[in-house]
CSV table of C-alpha atoms in Angstrom, one decimal:
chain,number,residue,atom,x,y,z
A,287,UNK,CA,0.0,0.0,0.0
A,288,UNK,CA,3.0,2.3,0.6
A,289,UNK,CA,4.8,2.1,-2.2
A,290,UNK,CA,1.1,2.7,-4.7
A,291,UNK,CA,0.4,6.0,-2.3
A,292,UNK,CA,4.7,6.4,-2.9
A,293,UNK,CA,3.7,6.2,-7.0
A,294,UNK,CA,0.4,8.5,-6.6
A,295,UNK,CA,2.2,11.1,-5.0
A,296,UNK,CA,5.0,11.0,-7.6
A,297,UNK,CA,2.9,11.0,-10.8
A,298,UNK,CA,0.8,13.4,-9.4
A,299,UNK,CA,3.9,15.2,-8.6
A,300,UNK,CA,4.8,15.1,-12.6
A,301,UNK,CA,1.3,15.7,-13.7
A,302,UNK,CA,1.1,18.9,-11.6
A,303,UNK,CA,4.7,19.7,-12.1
A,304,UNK,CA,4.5,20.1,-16.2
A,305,UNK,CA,0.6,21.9,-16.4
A,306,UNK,CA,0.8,23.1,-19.9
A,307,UNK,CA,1.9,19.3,-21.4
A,308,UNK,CA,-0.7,17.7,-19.0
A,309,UNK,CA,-3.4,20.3,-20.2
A,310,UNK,CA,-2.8,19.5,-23.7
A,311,UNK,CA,-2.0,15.7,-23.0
A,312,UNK,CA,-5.7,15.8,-21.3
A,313,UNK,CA,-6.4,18.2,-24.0
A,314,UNK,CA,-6.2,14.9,-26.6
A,315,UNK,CA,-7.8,12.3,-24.2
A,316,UNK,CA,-10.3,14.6,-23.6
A,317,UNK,CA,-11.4,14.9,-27.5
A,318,UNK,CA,-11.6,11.5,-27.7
A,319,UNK,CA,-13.9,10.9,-24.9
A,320,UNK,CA,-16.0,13.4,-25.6
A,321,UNK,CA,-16.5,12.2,-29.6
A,322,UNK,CA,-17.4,8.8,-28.1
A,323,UNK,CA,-20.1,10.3,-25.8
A,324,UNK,CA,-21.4,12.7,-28.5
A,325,UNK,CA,-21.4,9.7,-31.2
A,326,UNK,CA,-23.4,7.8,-28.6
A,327,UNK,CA,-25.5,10.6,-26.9
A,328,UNK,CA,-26.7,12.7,-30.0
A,329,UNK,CA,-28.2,9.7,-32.0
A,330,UNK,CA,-29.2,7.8,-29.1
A,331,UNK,CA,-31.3,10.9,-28.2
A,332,UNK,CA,-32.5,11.2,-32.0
A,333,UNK,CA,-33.6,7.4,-31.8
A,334,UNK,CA,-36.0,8.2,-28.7
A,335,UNK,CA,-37.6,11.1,-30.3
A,336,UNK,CA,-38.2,8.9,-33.5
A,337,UNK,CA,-39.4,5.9,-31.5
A,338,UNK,CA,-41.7,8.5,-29.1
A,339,UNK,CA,-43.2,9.8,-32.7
A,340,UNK,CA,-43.7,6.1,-34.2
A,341,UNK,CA,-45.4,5.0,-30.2
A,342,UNK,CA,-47.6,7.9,-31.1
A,343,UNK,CA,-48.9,6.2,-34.2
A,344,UNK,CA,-49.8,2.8,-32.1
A,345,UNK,CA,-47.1,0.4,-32.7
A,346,UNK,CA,-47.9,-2.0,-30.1
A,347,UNK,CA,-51.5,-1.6,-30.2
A,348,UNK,CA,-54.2,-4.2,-31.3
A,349,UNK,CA,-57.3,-4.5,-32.2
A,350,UNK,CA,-59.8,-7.6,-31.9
A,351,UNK,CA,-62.8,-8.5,-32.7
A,352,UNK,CA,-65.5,-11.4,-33.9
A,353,UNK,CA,-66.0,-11.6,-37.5
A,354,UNK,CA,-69.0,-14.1,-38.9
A,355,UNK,CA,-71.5,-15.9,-37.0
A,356,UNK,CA,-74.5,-15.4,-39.9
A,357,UNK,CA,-77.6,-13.0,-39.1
A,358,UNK,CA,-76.3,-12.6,-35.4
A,359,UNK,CA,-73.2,-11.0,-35.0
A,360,UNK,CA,-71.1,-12.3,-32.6
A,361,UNK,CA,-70.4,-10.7,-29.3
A,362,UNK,CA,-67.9,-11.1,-26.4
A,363,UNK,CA,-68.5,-11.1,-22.6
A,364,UNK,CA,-69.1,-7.8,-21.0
A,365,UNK,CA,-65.9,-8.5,-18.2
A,366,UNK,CA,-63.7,-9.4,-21.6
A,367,UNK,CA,-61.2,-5.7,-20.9
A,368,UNK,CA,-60.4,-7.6,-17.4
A,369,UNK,CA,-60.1,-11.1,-18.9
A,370,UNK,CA,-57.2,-9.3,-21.6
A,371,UNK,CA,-55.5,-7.3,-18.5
A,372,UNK,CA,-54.6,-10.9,-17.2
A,373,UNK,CA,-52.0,-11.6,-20.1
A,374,UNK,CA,-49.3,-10.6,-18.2
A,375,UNK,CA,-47.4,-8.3,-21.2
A,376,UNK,CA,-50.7,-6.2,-22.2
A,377,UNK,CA,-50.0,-2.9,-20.6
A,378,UNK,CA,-54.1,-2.0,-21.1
A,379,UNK,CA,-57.2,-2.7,-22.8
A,380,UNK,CA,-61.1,-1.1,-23.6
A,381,UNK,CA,-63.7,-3.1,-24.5
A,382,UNK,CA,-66.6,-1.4,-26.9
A,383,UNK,CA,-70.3,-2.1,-28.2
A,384,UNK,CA,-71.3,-0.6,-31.5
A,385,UNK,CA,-74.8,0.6,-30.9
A,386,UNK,CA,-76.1,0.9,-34.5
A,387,UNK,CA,-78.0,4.0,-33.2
A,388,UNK,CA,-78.6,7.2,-35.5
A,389,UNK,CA,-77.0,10.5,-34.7
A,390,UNK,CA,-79.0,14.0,-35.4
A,391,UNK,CA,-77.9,17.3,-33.5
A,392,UNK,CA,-81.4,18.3,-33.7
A,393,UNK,CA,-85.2,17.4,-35.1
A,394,UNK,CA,-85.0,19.5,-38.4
A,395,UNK,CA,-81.4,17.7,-39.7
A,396,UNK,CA,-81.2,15.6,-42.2
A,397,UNK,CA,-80.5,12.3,-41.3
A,398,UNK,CA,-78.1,11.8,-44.9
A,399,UNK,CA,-75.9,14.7,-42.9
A,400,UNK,CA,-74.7,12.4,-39.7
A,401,UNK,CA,-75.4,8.6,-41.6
A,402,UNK,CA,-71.2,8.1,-41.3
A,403,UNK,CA,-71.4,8.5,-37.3
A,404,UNK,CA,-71.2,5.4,-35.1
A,405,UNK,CA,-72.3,5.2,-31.7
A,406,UNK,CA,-69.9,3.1,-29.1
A,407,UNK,CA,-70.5,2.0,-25.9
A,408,UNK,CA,-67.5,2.2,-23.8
A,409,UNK,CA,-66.0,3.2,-20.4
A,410,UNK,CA,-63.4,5.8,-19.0
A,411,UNK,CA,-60.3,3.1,-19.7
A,412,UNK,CA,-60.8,3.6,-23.3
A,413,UNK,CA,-58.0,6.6,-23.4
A,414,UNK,CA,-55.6,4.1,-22.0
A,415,UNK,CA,-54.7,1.9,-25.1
A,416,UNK,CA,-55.9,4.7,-27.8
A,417,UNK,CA,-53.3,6.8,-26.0
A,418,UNK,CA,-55.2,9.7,-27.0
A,419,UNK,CA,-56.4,12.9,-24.9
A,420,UNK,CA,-59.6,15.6,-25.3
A,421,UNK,CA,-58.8,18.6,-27.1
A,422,UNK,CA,-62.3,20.2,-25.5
A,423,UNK,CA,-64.3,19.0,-22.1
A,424,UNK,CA,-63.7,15.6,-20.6
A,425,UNK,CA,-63.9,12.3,-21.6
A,426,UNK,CA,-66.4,9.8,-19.9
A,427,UNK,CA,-65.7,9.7,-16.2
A,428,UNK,CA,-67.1,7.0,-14.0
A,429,UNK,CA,-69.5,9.8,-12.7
A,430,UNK,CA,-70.8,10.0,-16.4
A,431,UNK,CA,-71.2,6.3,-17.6
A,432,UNK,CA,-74.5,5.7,-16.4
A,433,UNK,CA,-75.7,9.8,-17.6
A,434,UNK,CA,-76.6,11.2,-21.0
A,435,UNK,CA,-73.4,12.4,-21.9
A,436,UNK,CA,-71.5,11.7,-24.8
A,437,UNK,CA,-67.9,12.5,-26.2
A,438,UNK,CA,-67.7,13.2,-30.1
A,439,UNK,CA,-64.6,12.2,-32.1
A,440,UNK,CA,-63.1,14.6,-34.0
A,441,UNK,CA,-64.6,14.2,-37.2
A,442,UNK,CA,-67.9,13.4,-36.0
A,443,UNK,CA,-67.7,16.6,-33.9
A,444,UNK,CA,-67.1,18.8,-37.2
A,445,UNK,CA,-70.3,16.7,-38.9
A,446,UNK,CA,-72.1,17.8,-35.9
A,447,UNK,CA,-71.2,21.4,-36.0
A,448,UNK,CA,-70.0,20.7,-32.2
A,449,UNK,CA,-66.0,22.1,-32.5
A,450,UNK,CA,-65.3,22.9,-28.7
A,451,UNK,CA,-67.3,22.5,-25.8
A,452,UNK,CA,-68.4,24.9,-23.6
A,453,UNK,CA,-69.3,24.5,-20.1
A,454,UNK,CA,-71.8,27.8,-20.0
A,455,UNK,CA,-73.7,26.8,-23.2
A,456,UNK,CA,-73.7,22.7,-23.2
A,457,UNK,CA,-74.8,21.2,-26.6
A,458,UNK,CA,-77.1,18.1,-26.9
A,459,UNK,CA,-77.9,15.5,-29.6
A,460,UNK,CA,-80.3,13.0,-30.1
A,461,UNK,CA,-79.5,9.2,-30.5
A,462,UNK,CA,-81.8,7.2,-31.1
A,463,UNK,CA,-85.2,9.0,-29.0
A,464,UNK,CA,-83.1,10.2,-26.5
A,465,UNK,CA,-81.1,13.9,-25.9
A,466,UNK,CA,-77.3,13.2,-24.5
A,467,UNK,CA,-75.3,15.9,-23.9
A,468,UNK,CA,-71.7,16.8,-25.8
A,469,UNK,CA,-69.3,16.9,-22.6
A,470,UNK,CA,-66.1,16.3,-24.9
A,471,UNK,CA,-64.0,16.0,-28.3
A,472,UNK,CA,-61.6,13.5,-29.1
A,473,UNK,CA,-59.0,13.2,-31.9
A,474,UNK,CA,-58.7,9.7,-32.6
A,475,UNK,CA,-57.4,7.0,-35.0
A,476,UNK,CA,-59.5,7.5,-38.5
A,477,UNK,CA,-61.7,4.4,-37.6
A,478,UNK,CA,-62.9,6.0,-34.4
A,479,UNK,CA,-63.0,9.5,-35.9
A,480,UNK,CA,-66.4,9.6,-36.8
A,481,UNK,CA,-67.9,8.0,-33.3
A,482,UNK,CA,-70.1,9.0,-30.5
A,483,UNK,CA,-69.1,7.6,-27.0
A,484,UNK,CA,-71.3,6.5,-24.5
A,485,UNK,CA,-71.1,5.0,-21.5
A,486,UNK,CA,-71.8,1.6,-20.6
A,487,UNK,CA,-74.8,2.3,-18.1
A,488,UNK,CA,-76.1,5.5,-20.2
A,489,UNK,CA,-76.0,3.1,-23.2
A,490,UNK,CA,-77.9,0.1,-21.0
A,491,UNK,CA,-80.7,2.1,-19.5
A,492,UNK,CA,-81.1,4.5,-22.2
A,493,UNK,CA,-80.7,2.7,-25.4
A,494,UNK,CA,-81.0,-0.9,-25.0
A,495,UNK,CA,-77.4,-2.5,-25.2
A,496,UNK,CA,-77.2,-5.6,-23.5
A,497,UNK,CA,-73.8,-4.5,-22.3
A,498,UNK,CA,-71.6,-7.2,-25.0
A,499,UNK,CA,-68.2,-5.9,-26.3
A,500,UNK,CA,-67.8,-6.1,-30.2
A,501,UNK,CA,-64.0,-5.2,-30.1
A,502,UNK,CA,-61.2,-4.6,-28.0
A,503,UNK,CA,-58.2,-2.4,-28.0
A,504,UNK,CA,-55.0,-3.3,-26.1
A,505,UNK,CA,-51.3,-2.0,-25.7
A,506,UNK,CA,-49.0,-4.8,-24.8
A,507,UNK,CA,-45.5,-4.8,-24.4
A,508,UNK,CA,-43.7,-4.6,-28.0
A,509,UNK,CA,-40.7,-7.3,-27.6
A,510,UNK,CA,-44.2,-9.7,-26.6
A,511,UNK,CA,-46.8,-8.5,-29.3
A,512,UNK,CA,-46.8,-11.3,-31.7
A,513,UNK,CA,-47.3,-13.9,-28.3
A,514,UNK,CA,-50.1,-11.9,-26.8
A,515,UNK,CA,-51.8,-11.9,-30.3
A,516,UNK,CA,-51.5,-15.7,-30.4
A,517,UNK,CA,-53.4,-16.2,-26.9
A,518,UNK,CA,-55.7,-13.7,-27.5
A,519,UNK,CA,-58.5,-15.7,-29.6
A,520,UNK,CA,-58.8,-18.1,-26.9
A,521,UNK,CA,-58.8,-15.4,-24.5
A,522,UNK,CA,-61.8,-13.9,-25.9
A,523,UNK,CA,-63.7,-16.7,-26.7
A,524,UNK,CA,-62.0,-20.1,-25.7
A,525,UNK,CA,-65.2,-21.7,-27.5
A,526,UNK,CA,-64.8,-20.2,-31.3
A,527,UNK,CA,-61.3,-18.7,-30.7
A,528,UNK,CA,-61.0,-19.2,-34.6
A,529,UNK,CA,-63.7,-16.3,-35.3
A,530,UNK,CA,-61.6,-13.8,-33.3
A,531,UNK,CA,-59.7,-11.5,-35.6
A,532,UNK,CA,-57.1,-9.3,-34.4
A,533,UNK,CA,-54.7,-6.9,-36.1
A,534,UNK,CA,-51.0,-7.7,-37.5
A,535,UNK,CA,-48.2,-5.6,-35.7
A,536,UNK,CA,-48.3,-2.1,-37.6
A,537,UNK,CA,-46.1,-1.0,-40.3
A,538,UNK,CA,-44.7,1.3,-38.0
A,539,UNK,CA,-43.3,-1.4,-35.6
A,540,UNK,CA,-41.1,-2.8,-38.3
A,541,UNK,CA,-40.0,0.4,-39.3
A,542,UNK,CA,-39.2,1.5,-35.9
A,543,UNK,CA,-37.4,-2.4,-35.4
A,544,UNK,CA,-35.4,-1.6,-38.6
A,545,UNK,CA,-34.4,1.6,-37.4
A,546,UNK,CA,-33.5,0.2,-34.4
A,547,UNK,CA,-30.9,-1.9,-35.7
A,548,UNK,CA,-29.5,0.6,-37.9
A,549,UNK,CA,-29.1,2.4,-35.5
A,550,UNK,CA,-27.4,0.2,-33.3
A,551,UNK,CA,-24.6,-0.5,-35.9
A,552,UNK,CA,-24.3,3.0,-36.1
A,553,UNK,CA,-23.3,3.7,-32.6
A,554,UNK,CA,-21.3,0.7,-32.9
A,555,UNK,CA,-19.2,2.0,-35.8
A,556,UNK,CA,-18.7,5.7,-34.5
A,557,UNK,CA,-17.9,4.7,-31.2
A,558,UNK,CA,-15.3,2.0,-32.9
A,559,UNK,CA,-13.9,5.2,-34.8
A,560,UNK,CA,-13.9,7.7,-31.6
A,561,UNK,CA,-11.9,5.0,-29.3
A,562,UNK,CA,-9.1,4.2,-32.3
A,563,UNK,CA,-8.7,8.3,-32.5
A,564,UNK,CA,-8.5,9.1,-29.1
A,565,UNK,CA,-6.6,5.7,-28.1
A,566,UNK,CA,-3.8,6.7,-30.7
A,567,UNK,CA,-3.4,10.4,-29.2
A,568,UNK,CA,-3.3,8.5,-26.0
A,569,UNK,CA,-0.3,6.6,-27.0
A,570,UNK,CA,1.7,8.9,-28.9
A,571,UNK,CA,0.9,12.1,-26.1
A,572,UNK,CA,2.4,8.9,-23.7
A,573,UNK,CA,5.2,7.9,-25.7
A,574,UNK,CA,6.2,11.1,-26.2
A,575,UNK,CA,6.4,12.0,-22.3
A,576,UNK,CA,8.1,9.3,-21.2
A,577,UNK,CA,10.7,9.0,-23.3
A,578,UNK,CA,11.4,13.3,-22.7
A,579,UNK,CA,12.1,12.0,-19.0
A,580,UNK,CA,14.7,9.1,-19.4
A,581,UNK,CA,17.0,11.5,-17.6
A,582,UNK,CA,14.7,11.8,-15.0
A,583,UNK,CA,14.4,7.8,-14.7
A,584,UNK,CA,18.6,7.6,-14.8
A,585,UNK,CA,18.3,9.7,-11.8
A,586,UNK,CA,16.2,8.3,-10.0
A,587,UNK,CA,17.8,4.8,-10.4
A,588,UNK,CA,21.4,6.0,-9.7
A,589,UNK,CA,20.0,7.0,-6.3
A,590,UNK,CA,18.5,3.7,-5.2
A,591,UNK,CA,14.6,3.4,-7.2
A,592,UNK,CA,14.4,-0.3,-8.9
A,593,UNK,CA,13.3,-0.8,-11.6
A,594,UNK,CA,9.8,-1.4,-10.7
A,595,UNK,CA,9.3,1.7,-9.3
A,596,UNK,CA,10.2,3.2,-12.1
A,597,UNK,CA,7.4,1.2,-13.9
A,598,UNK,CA,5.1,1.7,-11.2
A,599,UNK,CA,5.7,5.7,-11.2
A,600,UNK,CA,5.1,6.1,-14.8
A,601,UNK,CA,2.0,3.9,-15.2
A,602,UNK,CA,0.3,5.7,-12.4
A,603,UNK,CA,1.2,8.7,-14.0
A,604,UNK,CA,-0.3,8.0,-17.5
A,605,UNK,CA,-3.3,6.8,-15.7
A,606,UNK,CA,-3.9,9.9,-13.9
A,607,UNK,CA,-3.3,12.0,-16.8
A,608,UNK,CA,-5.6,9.9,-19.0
A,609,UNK,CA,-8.5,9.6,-16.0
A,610,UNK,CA,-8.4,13.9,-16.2
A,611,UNK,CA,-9.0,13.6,-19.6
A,612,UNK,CA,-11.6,11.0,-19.3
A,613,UNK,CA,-13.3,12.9,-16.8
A,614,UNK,CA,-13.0,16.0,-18.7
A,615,UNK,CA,-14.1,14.5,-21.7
A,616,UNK,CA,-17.2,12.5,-20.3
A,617,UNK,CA,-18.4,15.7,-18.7
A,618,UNK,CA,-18.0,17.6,-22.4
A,619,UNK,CA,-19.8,14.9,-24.4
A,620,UNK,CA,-22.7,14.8,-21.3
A,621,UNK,CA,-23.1,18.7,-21.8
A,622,UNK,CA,-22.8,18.5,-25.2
A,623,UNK,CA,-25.6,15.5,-25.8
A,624,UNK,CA,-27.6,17.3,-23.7
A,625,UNK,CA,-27.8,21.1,-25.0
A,626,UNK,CA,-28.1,19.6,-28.2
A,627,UNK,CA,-31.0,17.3,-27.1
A,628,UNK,CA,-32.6,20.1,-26.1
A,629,UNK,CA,-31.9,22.7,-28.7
A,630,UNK,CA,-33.9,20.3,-31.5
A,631,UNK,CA,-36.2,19.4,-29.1
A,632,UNK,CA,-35.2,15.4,-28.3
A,633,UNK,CA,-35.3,13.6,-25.0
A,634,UNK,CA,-32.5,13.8,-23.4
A,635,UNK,CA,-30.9,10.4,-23.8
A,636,UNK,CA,-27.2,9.9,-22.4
A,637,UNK,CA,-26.5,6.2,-22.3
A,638,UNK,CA,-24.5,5.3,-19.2
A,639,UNK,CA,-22.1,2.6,-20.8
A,640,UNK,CA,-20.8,5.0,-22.7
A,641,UNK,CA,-20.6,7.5,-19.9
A,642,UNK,CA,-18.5,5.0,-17.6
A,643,UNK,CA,-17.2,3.5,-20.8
A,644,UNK,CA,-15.8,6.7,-21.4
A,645,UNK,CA,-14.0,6.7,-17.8
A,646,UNK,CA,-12.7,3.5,-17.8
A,647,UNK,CA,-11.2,3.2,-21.5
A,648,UNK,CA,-9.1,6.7,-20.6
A,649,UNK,CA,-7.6,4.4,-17.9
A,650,UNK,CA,-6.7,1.1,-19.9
A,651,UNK,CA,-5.7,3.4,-22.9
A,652,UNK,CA,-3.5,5.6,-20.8
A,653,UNK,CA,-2.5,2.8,-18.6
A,654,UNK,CA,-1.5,0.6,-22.3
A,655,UNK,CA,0.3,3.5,-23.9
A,656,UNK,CA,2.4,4.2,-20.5
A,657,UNK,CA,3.5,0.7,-20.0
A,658,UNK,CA,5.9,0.2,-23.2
A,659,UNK,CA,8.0,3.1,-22.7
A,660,UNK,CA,8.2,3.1,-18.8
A,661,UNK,CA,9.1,-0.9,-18.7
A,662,UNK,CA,11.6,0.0,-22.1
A,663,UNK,CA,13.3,3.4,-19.8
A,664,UNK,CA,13.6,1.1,-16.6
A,665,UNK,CA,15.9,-1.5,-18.2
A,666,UNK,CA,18.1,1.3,-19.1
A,667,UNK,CA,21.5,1.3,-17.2
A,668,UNK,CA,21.8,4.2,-14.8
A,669,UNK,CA,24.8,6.0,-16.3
A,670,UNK,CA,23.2,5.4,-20.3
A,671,UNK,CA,19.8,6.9,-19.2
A,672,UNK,CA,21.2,10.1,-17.1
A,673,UNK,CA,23.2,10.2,-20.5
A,674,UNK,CA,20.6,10.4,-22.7
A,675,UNK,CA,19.1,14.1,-24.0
């Protein structure tokens, strides 16, 4: 333990000694460091936005539903959202009932205005797996499911003449024989566009549903899509699982798989680049220094160091030179990732391998490059090493 605190205190000593060659020896490290965290950082952070903006457009969402059965359609069991929460990778689900009611926003419209409007039955945990949020009012709170109060998609809303809502002047239509009134407007997927939502009670007491799903939406996990749409037939109906269709993945997963791996050979080739750069001015910065101070080792040896500690005080020297550039070089490419990050409007995304990666190469580089010439110096005699100039 002595003689390391001996060799800490002496390369320190020579690190300290000669500030203008460390500076610019940490100078070089530093620049290499700082490439690898930016050529990690920068794109990792661009490959979060992308992914965030692909998420957005539903890539690990499905839809399932019964298809055939004759003159009766098929329906599912009212508790079928809970019975789809069970699969342990689906993240959420909402169940909904197409009501086949017609839509009017008053007694004089014509009918031929509002014939593309659905009407859905559904409950609040519907903005769960559509990942969506009201641009005006409220959505269908547990409070509302068993009131006349409906939520108008987006397009519906603009057939409707309904664009915002308003809590001092509240606007009603009719479905069916029966006034609801507009407490919200969604923007949805196109399919979902041009519905009416109501709630399950609302749509039990007031128009007759017998309170049977026709399709489900669910967000599950995206490394476990394709093996929760496998079980989910059965899930729905273990009986006829083979008239329960659900959706492929999107087109957007594999794009954003795809990019993915492009990405990941990316960082693996600019990080490759960014360790070779700074790893050579490691080396030669290294070199360089040690063999500058051969007189320095002569000395030392004629007055009683071995040649260990000659090793020893060199090494530990390089390392602490190269660890200041590390450091200095992590913190750079950190700052860096991150004002650009936030400049273009990213998450911030700084991956900590390359962070401590960053740290620990400085060491094994500087450590490497010290080691030739140190172990080369010490096997100089005494009297040939204070000799050389």
């Amino acid at each position: 333990m002595t003689a390391l605190l001996d060799a800490l205190s002496l390369g320190w000593f020579g690190v300290r000694g000669r500030p203008g060659r460390a500076v610019l020896s940490a100078l070089g490290i530093a620049l290499g460091i700082a490439t690898l965290v930016l050529v990690t950082g920068i794109p990792a952070s661009g490959q979060a936005d992308l992914d965030r903006q692909l998420d957005a457009l539903g890539t690990n969402l499905l839809v399932a539903q019964p298809t055939g059965g004759g003159e009766e359609p098929i329906t599912l069991e009212p508790e079928v959202a809970a019975m789809v929460r069970r699969i342990a990778p689906v993240e959420s689900s909402a169940a909904l009932a197409n009501l086949n009611t017609r839509v009017v926003p008053h007694d004089f419209a014509d009918p031929n205005v509002t014939a593309g409007i659905t009407t859905l039955a559904t409950g609040p945990d519907l903005l769960g797996p559509l990942g969506a949020e009201v641009s005006s009012g409220t959505f269908l709170t547990h409070a509302l499911v068993d009131l006349p109060a409906v939520v108008l998609g987006d397009q519906a809303a603009d057939w409707l003449g309904i664009t915002a809502v308003d809590a001092t002047a509240l606007r009603r239509i009719r479905l069916a024989d029966t006034w609801f009134t507009v407490v919200g407007v969604l923007p949805l997927t196109p399919e979902l566009d041009q519905a009416v939502f109501v709630g399950w009670g609302a749509a039990r007491d007031l128009l007759g549903s017998d309170g049977r799903p026709t399709v489900v939406y669910l967000r599950a996990v995206e490394s476990q899509l394709e093996a929760v749409r496998g079980v989910l037939p059965a899930t729905l109906d273990p009986a006829v699982p083979g008239l329960i269709s659900v959706s492929r993945p999107s087109d957007a997963l594999a794009a954003k798989r795809a990019v993915e791996g492009t990405f990941s050979g990316l960082f693996l080739g600019l990080a490759a680049v960014a360790l070779v750069v700074g790893g050579i001015g490691v080396a030669n910065t290294m070199i360089v220094s040690v063999l500058e101070r051969r007189r320095e080792i002569g000395l030392r040896r004629a007055i009683g160091a071995t040649r260990r500690d000659v090793r020893r005080q060199f090494v530990v020297e390089a390392v602490l030179l190269s660890l200041l550039g590390g450091v200095a070089g992590t913190l750079i490419g950190v700052f860096g990732t991150v004002g650009y990050a936030l400049l273009r409007g990213w998450p911030v995304v700084v991956p900590v391998p390359a962070v401590a990666g960053g740290v620990v190469c400085a060491i094994l580089v500087g450590a490497v490059a010290g080691l030739y010439p140190a172990v080369r110096a010490s096997r100089l005699a005494p009297t040939e090493a204070l000799a050389a100039a």
